[in-house]
CSV table of C-alpha atoms in Angstrom, one decimal:
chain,number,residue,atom,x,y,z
A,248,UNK,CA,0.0,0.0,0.0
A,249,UNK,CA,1.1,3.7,-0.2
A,250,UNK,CA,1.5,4.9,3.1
A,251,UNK,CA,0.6,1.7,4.9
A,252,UNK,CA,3.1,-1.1,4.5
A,253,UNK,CA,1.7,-4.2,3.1
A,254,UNK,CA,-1.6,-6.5,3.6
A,255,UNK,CA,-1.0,-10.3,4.2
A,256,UNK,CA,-4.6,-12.2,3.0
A,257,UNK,CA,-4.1,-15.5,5.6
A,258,UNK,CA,-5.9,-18.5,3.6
A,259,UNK,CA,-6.8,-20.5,6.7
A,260,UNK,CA,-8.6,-17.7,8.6
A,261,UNK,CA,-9.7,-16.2,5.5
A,262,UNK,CA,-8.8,-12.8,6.6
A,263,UNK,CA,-6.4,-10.3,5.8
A,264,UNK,CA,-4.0,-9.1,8.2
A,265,UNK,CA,-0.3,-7.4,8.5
A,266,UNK,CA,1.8,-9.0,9.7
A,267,UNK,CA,5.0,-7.5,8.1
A,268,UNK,CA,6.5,-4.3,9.7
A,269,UNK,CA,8.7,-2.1,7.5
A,270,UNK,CA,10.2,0.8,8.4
A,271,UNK,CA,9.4,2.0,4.6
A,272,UNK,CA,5.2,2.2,4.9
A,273,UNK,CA,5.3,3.0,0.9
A,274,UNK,CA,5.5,0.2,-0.9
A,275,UNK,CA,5.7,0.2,-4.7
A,276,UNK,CA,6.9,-3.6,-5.7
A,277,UNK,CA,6.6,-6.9,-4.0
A,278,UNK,CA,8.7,-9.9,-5.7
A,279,UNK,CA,9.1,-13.7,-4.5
A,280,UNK,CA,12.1,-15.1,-6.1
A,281,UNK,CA,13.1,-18.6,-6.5
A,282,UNK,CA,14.2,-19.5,-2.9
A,283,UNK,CA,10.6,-18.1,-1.6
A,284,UNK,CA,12.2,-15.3,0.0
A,285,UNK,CA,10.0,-12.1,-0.8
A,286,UNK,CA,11.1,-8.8,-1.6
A,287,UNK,CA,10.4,-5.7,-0.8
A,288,UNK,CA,10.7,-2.4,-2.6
A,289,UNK,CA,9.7,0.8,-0.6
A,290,UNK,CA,9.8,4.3,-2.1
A,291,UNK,CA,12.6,6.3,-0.8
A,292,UNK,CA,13.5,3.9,1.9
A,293,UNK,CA,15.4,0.4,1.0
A,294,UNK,CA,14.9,-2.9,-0.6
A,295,UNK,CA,13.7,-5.7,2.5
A,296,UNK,CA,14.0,-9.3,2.0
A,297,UNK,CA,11.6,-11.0,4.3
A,298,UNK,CA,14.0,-14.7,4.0
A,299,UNK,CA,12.2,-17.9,3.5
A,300,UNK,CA,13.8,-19.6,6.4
A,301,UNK,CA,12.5,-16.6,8.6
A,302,UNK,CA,13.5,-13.2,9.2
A,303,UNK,CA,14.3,-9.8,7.4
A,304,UNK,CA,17.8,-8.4,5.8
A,305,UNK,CA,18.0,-4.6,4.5
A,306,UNK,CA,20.1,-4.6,0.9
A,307,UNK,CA,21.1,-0.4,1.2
A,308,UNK,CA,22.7,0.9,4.1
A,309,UNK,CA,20.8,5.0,2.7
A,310,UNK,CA,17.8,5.7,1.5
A,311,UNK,CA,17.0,4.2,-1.8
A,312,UNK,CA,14.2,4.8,-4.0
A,313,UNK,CA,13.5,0.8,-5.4
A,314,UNK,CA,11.3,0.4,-8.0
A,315,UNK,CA,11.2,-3.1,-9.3
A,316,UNK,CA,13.1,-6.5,-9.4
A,317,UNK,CA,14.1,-8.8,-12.0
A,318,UNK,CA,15.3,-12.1,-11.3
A,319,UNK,CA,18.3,-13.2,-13.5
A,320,UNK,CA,19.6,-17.1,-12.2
A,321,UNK,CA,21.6,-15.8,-8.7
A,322,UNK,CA,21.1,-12.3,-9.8
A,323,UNK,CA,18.6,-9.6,-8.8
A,324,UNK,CA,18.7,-6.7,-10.8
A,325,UNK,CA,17.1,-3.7,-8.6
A,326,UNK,CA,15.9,-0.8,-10.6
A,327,UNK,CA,16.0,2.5,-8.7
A,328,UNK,CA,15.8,6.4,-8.9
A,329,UNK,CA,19.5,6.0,-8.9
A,330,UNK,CA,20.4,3.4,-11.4
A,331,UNK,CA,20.4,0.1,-11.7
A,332,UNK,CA,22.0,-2.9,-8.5
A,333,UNK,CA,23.2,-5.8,-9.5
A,334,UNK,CA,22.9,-8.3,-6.1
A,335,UNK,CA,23.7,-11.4,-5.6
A,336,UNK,CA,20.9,-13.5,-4.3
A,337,UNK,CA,22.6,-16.0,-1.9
A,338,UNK,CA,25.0,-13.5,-0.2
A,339,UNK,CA,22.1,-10.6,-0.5
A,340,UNK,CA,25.3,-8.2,-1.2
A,341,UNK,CA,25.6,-5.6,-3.6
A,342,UNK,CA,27.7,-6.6,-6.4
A,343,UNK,CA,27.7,-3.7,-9.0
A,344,UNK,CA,25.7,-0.2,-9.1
A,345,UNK,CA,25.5,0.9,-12.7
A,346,UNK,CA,24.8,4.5,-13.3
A,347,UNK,CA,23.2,4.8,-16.5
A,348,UNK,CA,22.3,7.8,-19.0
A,349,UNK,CA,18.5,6.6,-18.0
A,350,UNK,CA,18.9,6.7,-14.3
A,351,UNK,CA,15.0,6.9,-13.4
A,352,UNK,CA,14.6,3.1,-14.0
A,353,UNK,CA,10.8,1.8,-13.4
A,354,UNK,CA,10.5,-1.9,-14.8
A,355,UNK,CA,13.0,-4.5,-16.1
A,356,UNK,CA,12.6,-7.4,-18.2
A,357,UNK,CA,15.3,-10.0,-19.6
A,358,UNK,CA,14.8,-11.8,-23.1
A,359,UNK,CA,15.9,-15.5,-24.2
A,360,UNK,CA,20.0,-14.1,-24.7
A,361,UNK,CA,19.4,-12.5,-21.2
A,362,UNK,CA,19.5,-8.8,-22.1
A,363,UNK,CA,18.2,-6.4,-20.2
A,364,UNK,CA,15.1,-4.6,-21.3
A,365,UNK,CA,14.5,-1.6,-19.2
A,366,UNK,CA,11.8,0.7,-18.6
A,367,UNK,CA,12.6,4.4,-17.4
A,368,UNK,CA,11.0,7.4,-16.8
A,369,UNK,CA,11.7,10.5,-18.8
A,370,UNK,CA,14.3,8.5,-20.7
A,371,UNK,CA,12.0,6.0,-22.7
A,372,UNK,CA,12.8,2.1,-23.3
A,373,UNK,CA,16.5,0.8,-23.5
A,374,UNK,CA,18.3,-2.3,-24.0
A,375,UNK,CA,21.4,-3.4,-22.5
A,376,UNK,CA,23.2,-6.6,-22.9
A,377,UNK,CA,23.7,-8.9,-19.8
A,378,UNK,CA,27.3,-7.2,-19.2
A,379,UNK,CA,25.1,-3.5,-19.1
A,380,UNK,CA,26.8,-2.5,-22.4
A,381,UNK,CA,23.9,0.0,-24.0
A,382,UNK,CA,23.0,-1.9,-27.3
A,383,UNK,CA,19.7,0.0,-27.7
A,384,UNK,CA,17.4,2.9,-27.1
A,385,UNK,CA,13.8,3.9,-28.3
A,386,UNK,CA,12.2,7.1,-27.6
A,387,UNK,CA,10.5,9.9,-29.0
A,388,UNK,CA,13.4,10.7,-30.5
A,389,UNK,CA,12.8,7.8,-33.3
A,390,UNK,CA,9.2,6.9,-32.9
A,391,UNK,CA,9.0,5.7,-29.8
A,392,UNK,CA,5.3,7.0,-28.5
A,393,UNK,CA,6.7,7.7,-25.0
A,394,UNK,CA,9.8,8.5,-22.8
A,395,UNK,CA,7.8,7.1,-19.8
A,396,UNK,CA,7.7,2.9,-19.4
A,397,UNK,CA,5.5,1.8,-16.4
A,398,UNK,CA,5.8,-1.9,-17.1
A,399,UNK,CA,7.0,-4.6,-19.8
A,400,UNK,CA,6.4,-8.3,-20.1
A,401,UNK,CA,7.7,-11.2,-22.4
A,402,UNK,CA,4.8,-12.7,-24.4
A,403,UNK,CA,4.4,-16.3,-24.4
A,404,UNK,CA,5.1,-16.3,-28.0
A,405,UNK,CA,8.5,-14.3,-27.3
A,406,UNK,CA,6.9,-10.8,-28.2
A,407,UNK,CA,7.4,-8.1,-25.6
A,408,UNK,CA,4.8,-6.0,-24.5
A,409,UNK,CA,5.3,-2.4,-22.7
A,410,UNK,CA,3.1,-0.3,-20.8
A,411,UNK,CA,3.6,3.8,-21.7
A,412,UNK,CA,2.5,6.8,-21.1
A,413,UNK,CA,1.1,7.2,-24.4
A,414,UNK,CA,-0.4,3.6,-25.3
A,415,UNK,CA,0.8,-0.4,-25.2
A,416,UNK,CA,3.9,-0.8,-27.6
A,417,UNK,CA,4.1,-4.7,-29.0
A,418,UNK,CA,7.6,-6.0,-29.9
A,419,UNK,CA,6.5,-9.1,-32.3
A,420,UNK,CA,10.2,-10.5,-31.7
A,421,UNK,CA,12.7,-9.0,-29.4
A,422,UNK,CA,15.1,-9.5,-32.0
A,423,UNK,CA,13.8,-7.1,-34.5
A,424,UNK,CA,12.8,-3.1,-33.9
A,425,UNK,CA,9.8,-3.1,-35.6
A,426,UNK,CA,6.9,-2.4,-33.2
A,427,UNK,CA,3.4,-1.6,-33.3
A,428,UNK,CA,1.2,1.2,-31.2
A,429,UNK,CA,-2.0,0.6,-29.3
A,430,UNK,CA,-3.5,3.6,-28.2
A,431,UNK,CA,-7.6,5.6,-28.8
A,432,UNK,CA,-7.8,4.3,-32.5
A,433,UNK,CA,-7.5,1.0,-31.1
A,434,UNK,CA,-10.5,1.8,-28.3
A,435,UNK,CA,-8.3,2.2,-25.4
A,436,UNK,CA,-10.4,4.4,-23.3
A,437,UNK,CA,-7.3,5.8,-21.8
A,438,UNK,CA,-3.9,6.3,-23.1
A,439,UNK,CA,-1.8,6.2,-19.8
A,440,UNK,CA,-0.9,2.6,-19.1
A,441,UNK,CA,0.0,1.8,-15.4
A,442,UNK,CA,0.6,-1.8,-15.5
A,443,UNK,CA,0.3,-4.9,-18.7
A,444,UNK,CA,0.0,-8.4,-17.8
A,445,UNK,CA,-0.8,-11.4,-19.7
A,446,UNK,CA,-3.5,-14.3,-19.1
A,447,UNK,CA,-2.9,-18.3,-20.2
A,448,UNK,CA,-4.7,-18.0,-23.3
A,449,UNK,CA,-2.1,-15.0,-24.5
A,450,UNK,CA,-5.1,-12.2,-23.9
A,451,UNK,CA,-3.6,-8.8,-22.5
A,452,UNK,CA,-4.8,-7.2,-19.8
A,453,UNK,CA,-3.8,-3.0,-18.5
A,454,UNK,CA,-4.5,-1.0,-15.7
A,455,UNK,CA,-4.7,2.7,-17.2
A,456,UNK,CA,-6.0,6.0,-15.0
A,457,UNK,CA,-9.8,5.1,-16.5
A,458,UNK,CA,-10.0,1.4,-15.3
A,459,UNK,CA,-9.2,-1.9,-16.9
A,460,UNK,CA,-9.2,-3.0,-20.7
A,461,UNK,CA,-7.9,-6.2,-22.7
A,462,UNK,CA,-6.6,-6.5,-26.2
A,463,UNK,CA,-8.0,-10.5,-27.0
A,464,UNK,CA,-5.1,-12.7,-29.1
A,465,UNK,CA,-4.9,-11.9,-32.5
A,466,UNK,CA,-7.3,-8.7,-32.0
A,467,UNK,CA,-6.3,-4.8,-32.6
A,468,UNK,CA,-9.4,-3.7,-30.4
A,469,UNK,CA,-9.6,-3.3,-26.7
A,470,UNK,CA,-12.5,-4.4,-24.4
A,471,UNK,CA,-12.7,-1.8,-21.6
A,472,UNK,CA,-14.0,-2.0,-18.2
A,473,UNK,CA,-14.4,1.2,-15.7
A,474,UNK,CA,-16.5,2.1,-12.6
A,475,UNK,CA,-20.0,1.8,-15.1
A,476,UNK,CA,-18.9,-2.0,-15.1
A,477,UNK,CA,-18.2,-2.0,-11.3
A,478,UNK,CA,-14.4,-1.6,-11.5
């Protein structure tokens, strides 16, 4: 929640409860990684890992602004305010901070050669390989339809999806740069997309400021859904 740490639903009681106390009450992303420890990304606090076998560890020793966490074999890549950490999962210690041109990094995504696809704000979407050498970069400059990335996933069918500011972007094949724009002439009721996610039968489902819509496979229309629909 923003401003009041997080909600645990408890499936035997059926209840929600909280029973996880961060010093960081704002919390923008919450990731289980392989292991089943769970963590925890609080706005311009730190990164918690609440452990599997019991317990919490802090990553920063200041105040960092986390944003999201990709899992990469015994790597987590942490995107920040400030750049990009590179943490070993085992150890939980900081290997690397890489300061890049696009510092305000939101989302990260890897593809099948494990390069890093990364979502920033202000700076649009770039790609770096999996030794963060820049190989990519699409903005407004060259057609991009935003410079702000809220979220990206990899399609099932190895497309990539992205979530802008100004519409969904779809990536047929991450190794090509042709891409196509969802946005109103596609029905979208609203343009801003928050967050993308995809369902088992390859439907695509985003949270924008006007409620929920879905593109169906192999459609170029959205299906929208807002408070006149009970959302």
């Amino acid at each position: 929640t923003d401003g009041d740490g997080i909600n645990v639903f408890d499936t035997e009681k059926n209840r929600i409860h909280s029973d996880i106390s961060l010093p960081g009450r704002s919390v923008q992303v919450v990731y289980r990684d392989k292991k089943g420890n769970v963590w925890i990304g609080s706005f311009a606090d730190d990164a918690y890992v609440r452990l599997a076998s019991g317990g919490f560890s802090k990553i920063f020793k200041d105040a960092v602004d986390v944003r999201c966490f990709c899992e990469d074999g015994d790597v987590m890549w942490i995107g920040t305010s400030n750049g990009i950490y590179k943490v070993d999962i085992n150890t939980l210690k900081i290997i690397k901070l890489y300061k890049i041109k696009e510092n305000l990094v939101r989302t990260i995504s890897l593809d099948s050669n494990h390069n890093l696809w990364i979502g920033t704000f202000g700076g649009g979407l770039v790609k770096y390989d999996h030794s963060m050498r820049h190989k990519q970069n699409f903005s407004t400059d060259n057609g991009f339809p935003s410079n702000t990335v809220n979220g990206i996933i990899r399609g099932k069918n190895g497309s990539f999806w992205i979530a802008t500011g100004e519409g969904v972007v779809c990536f047929p094949s991450e190794r090509k740069k042709n891409f196509v724009v969802y946005s109103l002439k596609n029905k979208l009721d609203n343009t801003n997309i928050r967050a993308i996610a995809q369902d088992h039968k390859e439907n695509i489902w985003v949270s924008t400021n006007k409620g929920i819509s879905c593109l169906k496979k192999c459609d170029t229309t959205f299906i929208n859904y807002g408070y006149k629909d009970n959302v």
